[in-house]
XYZ file of C-alpha atoms in Angstrom:
295
model
C 0.000 0.000 0.000
C 1.307 3.430 -0.907
C 2.392 5.525 2.040
C 0.261 8.480 3.003
C 2.102 9.877 6.032
C 3.807 13.247 5.744
C 7.578 12.724 5.760
C 9.309 14.948 8.313
C 12.766 14.999 6.761
C 15.770 16.244 8.670
C 17.384 18.156 5.807
C 14.681 20.805 5.821
C 15.149 21.302 9.572
C 18.955 21.402 9.292
C 18.874 23.893 6.425
C 16.701 26.197 8.501
C 19.093 25.969 11.464
C 22.072 26.689 9.185
C 20.446 29.911 7.939
C 20.185 31.095 11.533
C 23.754 30.001 12.287
C 25.135 31.946 9.312
C 23.984 35.268 10.735
C 25.145 34.404 14.251
C 28.568 33.260 13.047
C 28.828 36.410 10.951
C 28.225 38.542 14.023
C 30.843 36.618 15.998
C 33.310 37.103 13.132
C 32.754 40.856 13.323
C 33.999 40.630 16.909
C 37.010 38.525 15.942
C 35.560 35.247 17.219
C 35.508 31.999 15.213
C 33.410 29.265 16.853
C 35.742 26.344 17.553
C 34.961 22.718 18.382
C 37.653 20.460 19.834
C 37.234 16.759 19.093
C 38.706 14.060 21.325
C 38.734 10.638 19.683
C 40.054 7.497 21.355
C 40.968 4.806 18.850
C 39.960 4.459 15.200
C 36.368 3.230 15.280
C 34.786 3.424 11.833
C 31.638 4.967 13.330
C 33.640 7.670 15.133
C 35.684 8.521 12.038
C 32.562 8.635 9.891
C 30.835 10.975 12.347
C 33.974 13.110 12.600
C 34.132 13.565 8.828
C 30.442 14.431 8.656
C 30.729 16.922 11.507
C 33.804 18.617 10.033
C 32.301 18.773 6.541
C 29.068 20.391 7.721
C 30.792 22.562 10.319
C 33.444 24.009 8.049
C 30.744 24.842 5.503
C 29.037 27.132 8.029
C 32.242 28.587 9.506
C 33.067 26.443 12.538
C 36.744 25.674 13.157
C 37.919 22.248 14.369
C 40.868 20.932 16.341
C 41.503 17.277 17.170
C 43.152 15.080 19.783
C 43.638 11.559 18.399
C 44.413 9.205 21.278
C 45.279 5.504 21.119
C 42.981 2.766 22.434
C 45.326 2.154 25.377
C 45.312 5.775 26.556
C 45.188 6.052 30.344
C 42.472 7.865 32.261
C 45.003 10.487 33.371
C 46.228 11.100 29.821
C 42.666 11.519 28.568
C 41.808 13.905 31.379
C 44.929 15.983 30.683
C 43.798 16.372 27.056
C 40.320 17.456 28.132
C 41.643 19.892 30.719
C 43.933 21.439 28.120
C 40.877 22.113 25.955
C 38.989 23.450 28.981
C 41.786 25.936 29.600
C 42.086 27.179 26.017
C 40.359 30.489 25.253
C 40.374 29.514 21.556
C 38.143 26.471 22.112
C 34.411 26.962 22.677
C 33.120 23.393 22.572
C 34.499 19.968 23.446
C 33.210 16.670 22.077
C 34.575 13.359 23.345
C 33.523 10.534 21.034
C 31.664 7.813 22.903
C 31.462 4.994 23.791
C 34.951 4.941 25.261
C 37.035 1.787 25.823
C 35.931 -0.147 28.907
C 38.992 0.781 30.989
C 38.087 4.491 30.896
C 35.634 6.108 33.327
C 33.088 7.906 31.143
C 31.366 9.542 34.125
C 34.609 11.215 35.173
C 35.192 12.327 31.593
C 31.729 13.877 31.277
C 32.079 15.607 34.638
C 35.457 17.074 33.709
C 34.289 18.917 30.581
C 33.516 22.556 31.425
C 29.706 22.901 31.370
C 29.849 25.897 29.037
C 31.944 23.879 26.564
C 29.947 20.662 26.970
C 28.182 20.818 23.595
C 27.049 17.185 23.888
C 25.021 17.994 27.015
C 26.362 15.094 29.100
C 27.991 16.879 32.051
C 26.191 16.650 35.427
C 25.797 20.435 35.449
C 24.039 20.533 32.086
C 21.870 17.569 33.011
C 20.776 19.394 36.151
C 20.091 22.644 34.257
C 18.010 20.807 31.646
C 15.996 19.137 34.398
C 15.473 22.531 36.042
C 14.200 23.931 32.754
C 17.013 26.500 32.679
C 17.680 28.229 29.339
C 21.399 27.848 30.096
C 21.246 24.053 30.090
C 22.718 22.367 26.996
C 20.655 19.244 26.236
C 21.979 16.163 24.431
C 21.904 16.759 20.687
C 19.509 13.961 19.738
C 16.926 15.048 22.307
C 17.201 18.642 21.107
C 16.994 17.416 17.506
C 13.663 15.681 18.159
C 12.190 18.912 19.502
C 13.632 20.857 16.562
C 11.897 18.498 14.122
C 8.546 18.725 15.907
C 8.688 22.514 16.089
C 9.796 22.934 12.488
C 6.837 20.917 11.249
C 4.475 22.816 13.563
C 3.409 19.754 15.513
C 1.269 21.031 18.429
C 3.028 20.274 21.714
C 1.235 22.336 24.354
C -1.257 20.011 25.995
C -0.334 17.163 23.624
C 0.028 13.613 24.910
C 3.553 12.425 24.071
C 4.721 8.852 24.620
C 8.503 8.365 24.633
C 9.772 4.801 24.351
C 13.256 4.739 25.857
C 14.713 6.145 29.080
C 18.362 6.789 28.219
C 20.286 9.805 29.477
C 20.911 10.957 25.898
C 17.356 10.755 24.530
C 14.424 9.606 26.650
C 15.025 11.351 29.966
C 16.255 14.751 28.711
C 13.658 14.743 25.921
C 10.924 14.327 28.516
C 12.172 17.477 30.247
C 12.343 19.463 27.002
C 8.803 18.430 26.078
C 7.509 19.271 29.551
C 9.022 22.691 28.919
C 6.744 22.891 25.872
C 3.777 22.021 28.141
C 3.291 18.544 26.707
C 1.958 15.717 28.868
C 4.725 13.127 28.777
C 4.726 9.371 29.386
C 8.074 7.518 29.392
C 7.969 3.836 28.486
C 10.779 1.278 28.366
C 11.566 -2.409 27.985
C 9.693 -3.314 31.173
C 6.560 -1.271 30.475
C 3.334 -3.254 30.618
C 0.593 -2.575 28.061
C 2.954 -0.617 25.800
C 0.474 -0.758 22.946
C -2.112 1.122 24.995
C 0.414 3.832 25.846
C 1.353 4.405 22.201
C -2.190 4.285 20.830
C -3.415 6.931 23.278
C -0.661 9.409 22.334
C -0.744 12.351 19.949
C 3.014 12.056 19.422
C 5.134 8.901 19.735
C 8.932 9.062 19.983
C 10.609 5.680 19.496
C 14.094 5.477 21.009
C 14.282 2.015 22.528
C 16.910 0.553 20.196
C 14.993 -2.519 18.993
C 14.652 -3.132 15.290
C 11.110 -2.663 13.907
C 9.613 -3.238 17.346
C 6.560 -1.086 16.681
C 4.213 -2.339 13.984
C 0.825 -1.149 12.789
C -1.000 -2.379 15.890
C 0.798 0.253 18.005
C -0.655 3.236 16.139
C -3.907 4.956 15.228
C -4.716 7.550 12.559
C -3.718 11.164 13.185
C -0.541 10.505 15.156
C 2.912 12.010 14.675
C 5.823 9.576 14.970
C 9.500 10.375 15.497
C 11.747 7.346 15.022
C 15.160 7.808 16.627
C 16.251 4.200 16.136
C 18.591 3.145 13.364
C 19.495 -0.466 12.588
C 20.673 -2.606 9.693
C 17.989 -5.073 8.600
C 18.655 -8.609 7.380
C 18.727 -7.414 3.772
C 21.241 -4.662 4.583
C 18.733 -1.809 4.491
C 18.429 0.773 7.251
C 15.385 0.422 9.505
C 14.222 2.074 12.700
C 12.444 1.107 15.896
C 9.190 1.573 13.951
C 8.149 -0.666 11.054
C 7.824 2.226 8.599
C 6.163 0.248 5.833
C 3.518 -1.078 8.219
C 2.575 2.280 9.742
C 3.095 4.679 6.845
C -0.514 4.389 5.711
C -1.872 4.868 9.257
C -0.141 7.796 10.955
C -0.311 11.432 9.892
C 3.415 12.220 9.943
C 6.645 10.305 10.506
C 10.405 10.804 10.300
C 12.270 8.584 7.820
C 15.165 6.474 9.081
C 17.599 7.772 6.480
C 17.616 11.557 6.534
C 15.487 11.824 9.655
C 16.422 12.860 13.205
C 20.023 11.681 12.777
C 20.663 14.265 10.093
C 19.512 17.018 12.455
C 21.745 15.930 15.333
C 24.962 17.111 13.646
C 23.518 20.558 12.966
C 22.252 20.824 16.550
C 25.765 20.041 17.755
C 27.103 22.945 15.678
C 24.347 25.178 17.033
C 25.533 24.326 20.547
C 29.096 25.274 19.569
C 27.917 28.665 18.311
C 25.873 29.223 21.477
C 28.926 28.358 23.574
C 31.069 30.782 21.538
C 28.497 33.535 22.066
C 28.364 32.941 25.808
C 32.107 32.590 26.288
C 32.926 35.646 24.177
C 30.374 37.699 26.111
C 31.780 36.486 29.417
C 35.307 37.292 28.276
C 34.257 40.805 27.250
C 32.740 41.462 30.668
C 35.649 39.879 32.489
C 33.481 37.282 34.189
C 35.160 34.256 32.675
C 38.654 33.405 31.575
C 38.930 30.082 29.747
């Protein structure tokens, strides 16, 4: 059956964000500031290198500068922390991104806590987590969670008073996303792998966000007409094609709007990361001007 759902593609959202970034980066340039993102990569994971290339390609196109620490797989915790602290202390660096997951011998919680909150563009430091949960405008949320909200807002999906069911409770999507949506006055239900009667929770929602990390878990029986679906999951199916947590083919003729797996939320996440870098540059340059902060 031919699909009828409106496709909420990420490219349109990203292009809109880039237009806004161009003017903001132009203003920073007039003050002698070039937004700079420092990348810390441990090892040579194909996924990390692929993401690095994508980030640099998109970032350089809008005027963000990059620096890189390439560390070996056997790097010690102390050596990694020295690299992060060096970036913390540099006035030329506005954002820091440590590629994760890290090798098992490294303490990721210590790493996230060490990154200066103002430079934590991935939104994983305890300070930023707390600010996001407080609803503070100074909190930097994880990029995927912020990307979901950006997609919903761009496509004018009503959020105030809407019933939103999030499937997934991770610290990078489900939990922070629930806080962001509460800030938009949505009524939020968080579900997970142990939730009973999951089908009832999805069918009663106006908006469903799937971020549970299970391939094609949600079929047609989980949805009703008129719903908006954001699929954060991305998996490789048996035939090599990319699929999400939602069975797109099964639900496409039921729901009102849905994000595709390829070119969906994932394509917005990179642009949101760059937006966080620009925000950090704006804040740090303002603080430096007033003498309140010295990186």
